[in-house]
Amino acid sequence: MSQKLQKNLGLAAALSTVVGMVIGGGVFFKPQAVYTLTGGAPGLGMIAWVVAGVITIAAGLTAAEISAAIPKTGGMMVYIEEIYGKKFGVLTGWMQSVLFFPATIAALAVMFGSQSAGLIGNESLVVPITLGVILLISILNTLSSKTTGLIQTIATICKLIPLILIIIFGFIKGGGDNPITSPLVGPGVSTGSVIGQLLIAILFAYDGWINVGAIAGEMKNPGKDLPRAIVGGLSFVMVVYIVINLAYLWVLPANELANYASPASAVAEVIFGPMGGKIITAGILISVFGCINGYLLTGPRILYTLGQQKSIPGYKYYGSLNNSGVPGNATIVIGVLSALYALSGQFNLLTDLSMFAIWSFYVLTFIGVILLRNRQPELNRPYKVPLYPVVPLIAIAGGLFVVINQLLFAGIENTVISLGGVLITLIGLPLYSIAQKQSDEDDDNKVA
């Protein structure tokens, strides 16, 4: 007897899912990159938080149409394959497995290691803690999914506590005499030259929205409630991000926030004193731990799916489950890749790499909505993106701007990193050909 998803999610459950998926570690750490890019000025940074939020809302509304119309396990990899063909689908999964998930996990682990070592007061422990947290969470994710689910629940609660406390007490105890809207940028900084880099930095804090459409099949009324959940949930997140950045600036000026790897912890120390600041930092660390766990929970499922599809060499290894019924081998591989990336120690570089890689494929997904409308007008769409084609075009334009800017106009270092990401992604094609030959040989051996 086949099981079907139960349609029991209402608007409230969908809203909380959206908020829980998106709020992560970026809001605590990214202000440093933002105000470094603006030359220590607050104005353009605050505008960028709003613009990135609008792009994210348009992106979520657009991608949800495909998620609802193609309710298959595998997420974006499946959508891309359905629209552009098998090879593009494989490239999507490959990019997520070797770039997006490992780079994101590594970035969060780098920040976890740095903040933990600072909390302990021993900077020599940064690398051991960074690698140790990846190893620990990788091992936990080879156990039952109940364990990782419990971690997620605890972390979700803990990540809201520092946000709420900093917002409330930031405005109560902060001086409020620091500039917030001006100047736009500092001396010698061009607005046009940094806006793309600002967006790619901030979009890391907004990431997670692609998973929102996955709940469409479990909603009582997706056509009506899904857009409400996306617009409502992401608008709430955007407001929270803007308000907490105002709270940061209420306490410390932008040029000082640019000097702290964890601006949230620095602000907390000013508000609550050294001990209070440490308690808030501990709450942030639990939140980051939960973020890492979330990515190490979902990432290996993509690699496992590639193995199941016989799309990469060694597919039998990646496409197998362990005794706990989870993709243990895939989890270990993602964990090892993450640890290697983490050795760079570069939080912002790693997040920029992961955002460039994933947004390249997000844009393909947005374009796919328009392509599917033209190719399959009769396709059952439980939810349709509102204000079509305006909203998809906003998502496409925003995504293209970020990707092209990062590739061509963000400086030689970013260009080299981005081209490296493109090269690593394209390696998936010859590997797919090798896997196909292995699969054919295995099939021939079975027949023989």
Coordinates of C-alpha atoms in Angstrom, one line a residue:
M1 CA 0.0 0.0 0.0
S2 CA 1.5 3.3 -1.1
Q3 CA 1.8 6.1 1.4
K4 CA 0.8 9.7 0.5
L5 CA 1.8 12.9 2.2
Q6 CA -0.9 14.0 4.6
K7 CA -2.3 17.4 3.8
N8 CA -2.4 18.8 7.3
L9 CA -0.3 21.9 7.3
G10 CA -2.0 25.2 7.7
L11 CA -0.7 28.7 7.3
A12 CA 0.8 28.9 10.8
A13 CA 2.8 25.7 10.4
A14 CA 4.0 26.8 7.0
L15 CA 5.0 30.3 8.3
S16 CA 7.1 28.8 11.1
T17 CA 8.7 26.4 8.6
V18 CA 9.8 29.2 6.4
V19 CA 11.2 31.2 9.3
G20 CA 13.0 28.2 10.8
M21 CA 14.6 27.3 7.5
V22 CA 16.0 30.7 6.7
I23 CA 17.2 32.3 10.0
G24 CA 20.6 30.8 10.6
G25 CA 24.2 32.0 11.4
G26 CA 24.6 34.6 8.7
V27 CA 22.7 37.4 10.6
F28 CA 25.2 37.1 13.5
F29 CA 28.4 37.3 11.4
K30 CA 27.8 38.9 8.0
P31 CA 27.6 42.6 9.2
Q32 CA 31.4 42.5 9.4
A33 CA 31.7 41.7 5.7
V34 CA 28.9 44.2 4.9
Y35 CA 30.5 47.2 6.7
T36 CA 34.0 46.2 5.5
L37 CA 32.8 46.4 1.9
T38 CA 31.1 49.8 2.5
G39 CA 34.2 51.2 4.0
G40 CA 32.8 51.4 7.5
A41 CA 29.7 53.4 6.4
P42 CA 26.2 52.1 7.3
G43 CA 23.8 53.4 4.5
L44 CA 24.4 51.1 1.6
G45 CA 24.6 48.1 4.0
M46 CA 21.2 48.8 5.3
I47 CA 19.8 49.2 1.8
A48 CA 21.4 46.0 0.7
W49 CA 19.6 44.0 3.5
V50 CA 16.3 45.3 2.1
V51 CA 17.2 44.6 -1.6
A52 CA 18.5 41.1 -0.8
G53 CA 15.2 40.4 1.1
V54 CA 13.1 41.5 -1.9
I55 CA 15.1 39.3 -4.2
T56 CA 14.7 36.4 -1.8
I57 CA 11.0 36.9 -1.6
A58 CA 10.7 36.9 -5.4
A59 CA 13.0 33.9 -5.5
G60 CA 10.9 31.9 -3.0
L61 CA 7.6 32.7 -4.7
T62 CA 9.0 31.7 -8.1
A63 CA 10.7 28.5 -7.0
A64 CA 7.7 27.4 -5.1
E65 CA 5.7 27.0 -8.3
I66 CA 8.1 24.4 -9.6
S67 CA 8.3 22.7 -6.2
A68 CA 4.5 22.3 -6.1
A69 CA 4.3 21.2 -9.8
I70 CA 7.1 18.7 -9.5
P71 CA 6.6 17.1 -6.0
K72 CA 9.5 14.7 -6.3
T73 CA 12.2 13.9 -3.7
G74 CA 15.6 15.5 -4.6
G75 CA 14.7 19.2 -4.6
M76 CA 16.4 21.5 -7.1
M77 CA 18.3 18.7 -8.8
V78 CA 15.0 17.1 -9.8
Y79 CA 13.5 20.4 -11.0
I80 CA 16.5 21.2 -13.2
E81 CA 16.6 17.6 -14.7
E82 CA 12.9 17.8 -15.5
I83 CA 13.3 21.1 -17.3
Y84 CA 16.8 20.9 -18.9
G85 CA 17.6 17.2 -19.1
K86 CA 19.5 14.6 -17.2
K87 CA 23.0 16.1 -17.5
F88 CA 21.9 19.5 -16.0
G89 CA 20.3 17.6 -13.2
V90 CA 23.5 15.7 -12.4
L91 CA 25.5 18.9 -12.6
T92 CA 23.1 20.5 -10.0
G93 CA 23.5 17.6 -7.6
W94 CA 27.3 17.5 -8.2
M95 CA 27.6 21.2 -7.5
Q96 CA 25.6 20.9 -4.3
S97 CA 27.6 17.9 -3.1
V98 CA 31.1 19.2 -3.8
L99 CA 30.7 23.0 -3.5
F100 CA 27.6 24.4 -1.9
F101 CA 27.1 22.1 1.1
P102 CA 30.8 21.5 1.9
A103 CA 31.7 25.2 1.5
T104 CA 28.7 26.3 3.6
I105 CA 29.4 23.7 6.4
A106 CA 33.0 24.7 6.4
A107 CA 32.2 28.5 6.6
L108 CA 29.9 27.9 9.6
A109 CA 32.5 25.6 11.2
V110 CA 35.2 28.2 10.8
M111 CA 33.1 30.7 12.6
F112 CA 32.1 28.1 15.3
G113 CA 35.8 27.4 15.9
S114 CA 36.8 31.0 16.0
Q115 CA 34.1 32.0 18.4
S116 CA 34.5 29.0 20.6
A117 CA 38.3 29.5 20.9
G118 CA 37.6 33.2 21.8
L119 CA 35.1 32.1 24.4
I120 CA 37.6 29.7 26.0
G121 CA 40.4 32.2 25.6
N122 CA 42.8 30.0 23.7
E123 CA 43.2 31.0 20.0
S124 CA 45.4 27.9 19.3
L125 CA 42.2 25.8 19.6
V126 CA 40.5 27.4 16.5
V127 CA 41.5 24.7 14.0
P128 CA 41.0 21.7 16.3
I129 CA 37.5 23.0 17.3
T130 CA 36.6 23.8 13.6
L131 CA 37.6 20.3 12.4
G132 CA 36.2 18.7 15.6
V133 CA 32.7 20.1 15.2
I134 CA 32.5 18.9 11.6
L135 CA 33.7 15.4 12.7
L136 CA 31.3 15.3 15.6
I137 CA 28.2 16.4 13.6
S138 CA 29.1 14.1 10.7
I139 CA 29.2 11.1 13.2
L140 CA 25.9 12.2 14.7
N141 CA 24.4 12.2 11.3
T142 CA 25.4 8.7 10.6
L143 CA 23.2 7.7 13.5
S144 CA 19.4 7.8 13.5
S145 CA 17.6 10.8 12.2
K146 CA 15.9 11.2 15.6
T147 CA 19.2 12.4 17.1
T148 CA 19.7 15.1 14.4
G149 CA 16.0 16.1 14.6
L150 CA 16.4 16.7 18.3
I151 CA 19.5 18.9 17.7
Q152 CA 17.5 20.9 15.2
T153 CA 14.7 21.6 17.6
I154 CA 17.0 22.8 20.4
A155 CA 19.0 24.9 18.0
T156 CA 15.9 26.5 16.5
I157 CA 14.9 27.7 20.0
C158 CA 18.4 28.9 20.9
K159 CA 18.9 30.9 17.7
L160 CA 15.9 33.1 18.5
I161 CA 17.0 33.9 22.0
P162 CA 20.1 35.9 21.1
L163 CA 18.2 37.7 18.4
I164 CA 15.4 38.8 20.7
L165 CA 17.7 39.8 23.6
I166 CA 20.0 41.9 21.3
I167 CA 17.1 43.6 19.6
I168 CA 15.3 44.5 22.9
F169 CA 18.3 45.5 25.0
G170 CA 20.2 47.0 22.1
F171 CA 17.6 49.7 21.8
I172 CA 17.2 50.1 25.5
K173 CA 20.9 50.3 26.5
G174 CA 22.4 51.5 23.2
G175 CA 23.2 55.2 22.8
G176 CA 21.5 55.5 19.4
D177 CA 23.8 58.3 18.3
N178 CA 25.6 56.4 15.6
P179 CA 24.7 57.2 11.9
I180 CA 22.4 54.6 10.3
T181 CA 21.4 55.8 6.8
S182 CA 24.4 58.0 5.9
P183 CA 26.9 58.1 4.5
L184 CA 26.1 55.4 1.9
V185 CA 29.8 54.4 1.6
G186 CA 33.1 55.4 3.1
P187 CA 35.8 57.5 1.4
G188 CA 37.2 55.9 -1.8
V189 CA 34.5 53.3 -2.1
S190 CA 32.3 53.2 -5.2
T191 CA 28.6 52.3 -4.6
G192 CA 28.4 50.5 -8.0
S193 CA 31.5 48.5 -7.4
V194 CA 30.4 46.9 -4.1
I195 CA 26.6 46.5 -4.3
G196 CA 27.0 43.0 -6.0
Q197 CA 29.4 41.8 -3.4
L198 CA 27.2 43.2 -0.6
L199 CA 24.2 41.2 -2.0
I200 CA 26.1 38.0 -2.3
A201 CA 27.3 38.4 1.3
I202 CA 23.8 39.1 2.6
L203 CA 22.1 36.4 0.5
F204 CA 24.0 33.9 2.6
A205 CA 22.0 35.0 5.6
Y206 CA 18.7 34.7 3.6
D207 CA 19.6 31.2 2.2
G208 CA 17.3 28.3 2.9
W209 CA 14.2 29.5 1.1
I210 CA 14.6 26.9 -1.7
N211 CA 13.3 24.3 0.7
V212 CA 10.1 26.2 1.3
G213 CA 8.3 24.7 -1.7
A214 CA 8.9 21.2 -0.4
I215 CA 6.1 21.6 2.1
A216 CA 3.5 22.3 -0.7
G217 CA 2.4 18.7 -0.8
E218 CA 1.5 18.7 2.9
M219 CA -0.5 21.9 2.9
K220 CA -4.2 21.9 3.0
N221 CA -4.5 24.8 0.6
P222 CA -1.1 25.5 -1.1
G223 CA -2.5 27.7 -3.8
K224 CA -3.7 30.2 -1.2
D225 CA -1.4 29.6 1.8
L226 CA 2.0 28.9 0.2
P227 CA 2.4 32.4 -1.2
R228 CA 1.2 33.9 2.1
A229 CA 3.7 31.7 4.0
I230 CA 6.5 32.7 1.7
V231 CA 5.8 36.4 1.6
G232 CA 4.8 36.5 5.3
G233 CA 7.7 34.3 6.5
L234 CA 10.4 35.9 4.4
S235 CA 9.1 39.4 5.1
F236 CA 9.2 38.6 8.8
V237 CA 12.8 37.4 8.4
M238 CA 13.7 40.6 6.4
V239 CA 12.2 42.8 9.2
V240 CA 14.1 40.9 11.9
Y241 CA 17.4 41.2 9.9
I242 CA 16.8 45.0 9.4
V243 CA 15.8 45.6 13.0
I244 CA 18.8 43.6 14.5
N245 CA 21.1 45.5 12.2
L246 CA 19.6 48.7 13.5
A247 CA 20.1 47.4 17.0
Y248 CA 23.8 46.7 16.2
L249 CA 24.2 50.2 14.9
W250 CA 22.3 51.6 17.9
V251 CA 25.1 50.2 20.1
L252 CA 28.3 50.3 17.9
P253 CA 29.1 52.4 14.8
A254 CA 29.5 50.6 11.4
N255 CA 33.2 51.2 11.3
E256 CA 33.6 49.3 14.6
L257 CA 31.3 46.5 13.6
A258 CA 33.6 45.9 10.6
N259 CA 36.4 45.0 13.0
Y260 CA 34.6 42.1 14.7
A261 CA 34.3 38.6 13.2
S262 CA 31.1 38.3 15.3
P263 CA 29.5 41.7 15.5
A264 CA 26.6 40.2 17.5
S265 CA 28.9 39.0 20.2
A266 CA 30.7 42.4 20.3
V267 CA 27.3 44.2 20.7
A268 CA 26.2 41.7 23.3
E269 CA 29.3 42.4 25.4
V270 CA 28.7 46.1 25.3
I271 CA 25.0 45.6 26.3
F272 CA 25.4 42.8 28.9
G273 CA 29.0 43.1 30.0
P274 CA 31.7 40.4 29.6
M275 CA 29.8 37.6 31.2
G276 CA 26.5 38.4 29.5
G277 CA 28.3 38.7 26.2
K278 CA 29.7 35.2 26.7
I279 CA 26.3 33.8 27.4
I280 CA 24.9 35.4 24.2
T281 CA 27.9 34.1 22.3
A282 CA 27.1 30.6 23.7
G283 CA 23.6 30.9 22.4
I284 CA 24.9 31.9 19.0
L285 CA 27.2 28.9 18.9
I286 CA 24.3 26.6 19.6
S287 CA 22.5 28.2 16.7
V288 CA 25.5 27.7 14.4
F289 CA 25.9 24.1 15.6
G290 CA 22.3 23.6 14.5
C291 CA 22.9 25.2 11.2
I292 CA 25.9 22.9 10.5
N293 CA 23.7 19.9 11.6
G294 CA 21.0 21.0 9.2
Y295 CA 23.4 21.1 6.2
L296 CA 25.0 17.8 7.2
L297 CA 21.5 16.3 7.4
T298 CA 20.3 17.5 4.0
G299 CA 23.6 17.6 1.9
P300 CA 24.4 13.9 2.0
R301 CA 20.9 13.1 0.7
I302 CA 21.8 14.8 -2.5
L303 CA 25.0 12.8 -2.9
Y304 CA 23.1 9.7 -1.9
T305 CA 20.5 10.4 -4.7
L306 CA 23.4 10.8 -7.2
G307 CA 24.6 7.4 -6.1
Q308 CA 21.1 5.9 -6.4
Q309 CA 20.9 7.3 -10.0
K310 CA 24.3 5.8 -10.9
S311 CA 25.4 9.3 -11.9
I312 CA 28.8 9.5 -10.3
P313 CA 31.7 7.0 -10.2
G314 CA 31.6 4.8 -7.0
Y315 CA 27.8 5.1 -7.0
K316 CA 27.4 1.9 -5.0
Y317 CA 29.3 3.5 -2.2
Y318 CA 27.5 6.8 -2.2
G319 CA 24.1 5.3 -2.9
S320 CA 24.0 3.0 0.1
L321 CA 22.3 3.3 3.5
N322 CA 24.0 2.1 6.8
N323 CA 22.4 0.0 9.5
S324 CA 20.6 3.1 10.9
G325 CA 18.9 3.6 7.6
V326 CA 20.8 6.9 6.7
P327 CA 23.3 7.6 4.0
G328 CA 26.3 7.2 6.2
N329 CA 29.0 6.9 3.4
A330 CA 27.7 10.1 1.7
T331 CA 27.7 11.9 5.1
I332 CA 31.3 11.0 5.7
V333 CA 32.3 12.2 2.3
I334 CA 30.5 15.5 2.7
G335 CA 32.1 15.8 6.2
V336 CA 35.7 15.2 4.8
L337 CA 35.2 17.7 2.0
S338 CA 33.9 20.3 4.5
A339 CA 36.9 19.8 6.7
L340 CA 39.3 20.3 3.8
Y341 CA 37.5 23.6 2.8
A342 CA 37.5 24.6 6.5
L343 CA 41.3 24.5 6.6
S344 CA 41.3 27.7 4.6
G345 CA 39.9 29.4 7.7
Q346 CA 38.1 32.0 5.4
F347 CA 34.4 32.4 6.4
N348 CA 33.5 35.1 3.9
L349 CA 35.4 33.6 1.0
L350 CA 33.7 30.2 1.6
T351 CA 30.2 31.8 1.8
D352 CA 30.8 33.8 -1.3
L353 CA 31.9 30.6 -3.1
S354 CA 28.8 28.7 -2.0
M355 CA 26.4 31.6 -2.9
F356 CA 27.9 32.0 -6.3
A357 CA 27.6 28.3 -7.0
I358 CA 24.1 27.9 -5.8
W359 CA 22.7 31.1 -7.3
S360 CA 23.9 30.1 -10.7
F361 CA 21.5 27.2 -10.5
Y362 CA 18.8 29.2 -8.7
V363 CA 18.6 31.4 -11.8
L364 CA 18.1 28.3 -14.0
T365 CA 15.3 27.3 -11.7
F366 CA 13.6 30.7 -12.1
I367 CA 13.9 30.6 -15.9
G368 CA 12.5 27.1 -15.7
V369 CA 9.2 28.4 -14.3
I370 CA 8.7 30.5 -17.5
L371 CA 9.9 27.6 -19.7
L372 CA 7.4 25.2 -18.1
R373 CA 4.6 27.6 -18.4
N374 CA 5.2 27.7 -22.2
R375 CA 6.0 24.0 -22.7
Q376 CA 3.4 22.5 -20.3
P377 CA 0.5 24.9 -19.9
E378 CA -1.7 22.0 -18.8
L379 CA 0.6 20.8 -16.0
N380 CA -1.1 20.6 -12.6
R381 CA 0.1 23.6 -10.6
P382 CA -1.3 23.6 -7.1
Y383 CA 0.3 27.0 -6.7
K384 CA 1.1 29.6 -9.3
V385 CA 3.6 32.5 -8.7
P386 CA 1.6 35.7 -8.3
L387 CA 2.1 38.7 -10.6
Y388 CA 3.5 36.4 -13.3
P389 CA 5.9 37.1 -15.1
V390 CA 7.0 40.2 -13.0
V391 CA 8.0 38.2 -9.9
P392 CA 10.0 35.6 -11.8
L393 CA 11.7 38.4 -13.8
I394 CA 12.7 40.1 -10.5
A395 CA 14.2 36.9 -9.2
I396 CA 16.0 36.2 -12.5
A397 CA 17.4 39.8 -12.8
G398 CA 18.5 39.8 -9.1
G399 CA 20.2 36.4 -9.5
L400 CA 21.9 37.3 -12.8
F401 CA 23.2 40.5 -11.3
V402 CA 24.8 38.8 -8.3
V403 CA 26.3 35.9 -10.4
I404 CA 27.7 38.1 -13.2
N405 CA 29.0 40.7 -10.8
Q406 CA 30.8 38.0 -8.8
L407 CA 32.2 36.5 -11.9
L408 CA 33.3 39.6 -13.8
F409 CA 33.3 42.8 -11.7
A410 CA 34.1 41.9 -8.1
G411 CA 37.9 41.9 -8.4
I412 CA 40.4 39.3 -9.6
E413 CA 40.3 37.2 -6.4
N414 CA 36.5 36.7 -6.7
T415 CA 36.8 36.1 -10.4
V416 CA 39.4 33.3 -9.9
I417 CA 37.3 31.8 -7.1
S418 CA 34.1 31.9 -9.2
L419 CA 35.9 30.4 -12.2
G420 CA 37.2 27.7 -10.0
G421 CA 33.7 27.0 -8.9
V422 CA 32.5 26.8 -12.5
L423 CA 35.4 24.4 -13.3
I424 CA 34.7 22.1 -10.4
T425 CA 31.0 22.0 -11.4
L426 CA 31.8 21.1 -15.0
I427 CA 34.0 18.2 -13.8
G428 CA 30.7 16.6 -13.0
L429 CA 30.1 15.9 -16.8
P430 CA 33.1 13.6 -17.5
L431 CA 32.4 11.9 -14.1
Y432 CA 28.8 11.3 -15.2
S433 CA 30.1 9.7 -18.4
I434 CA 32.5 7.4 -16.4
A435 CA 29.6 6.4 -14.1
Q436 CA 27.4 5.6 -17.1
K437 CA 30.2 3.2 -18.4
Q438 CA 30.5 1.6 -15.0
S439 CA 26.8 1.1 -14.9
D440 CA 26.7 -0.5 -18.3
E441 CA 29.6 -2.8 -17.4
D442 CA 27.8 -3.8 -14.2
D443 CA 24.6 -4.5 -16.1
D444 CA 26.6 -6.6 -18.7
N445 CA 28.2 -8.6 -15.8
K446 CA 24.8 -9.3 -14.3
V447 CA 23.5 -10.6 -17.6
A448 CA 26.6 -12.7 -18.1

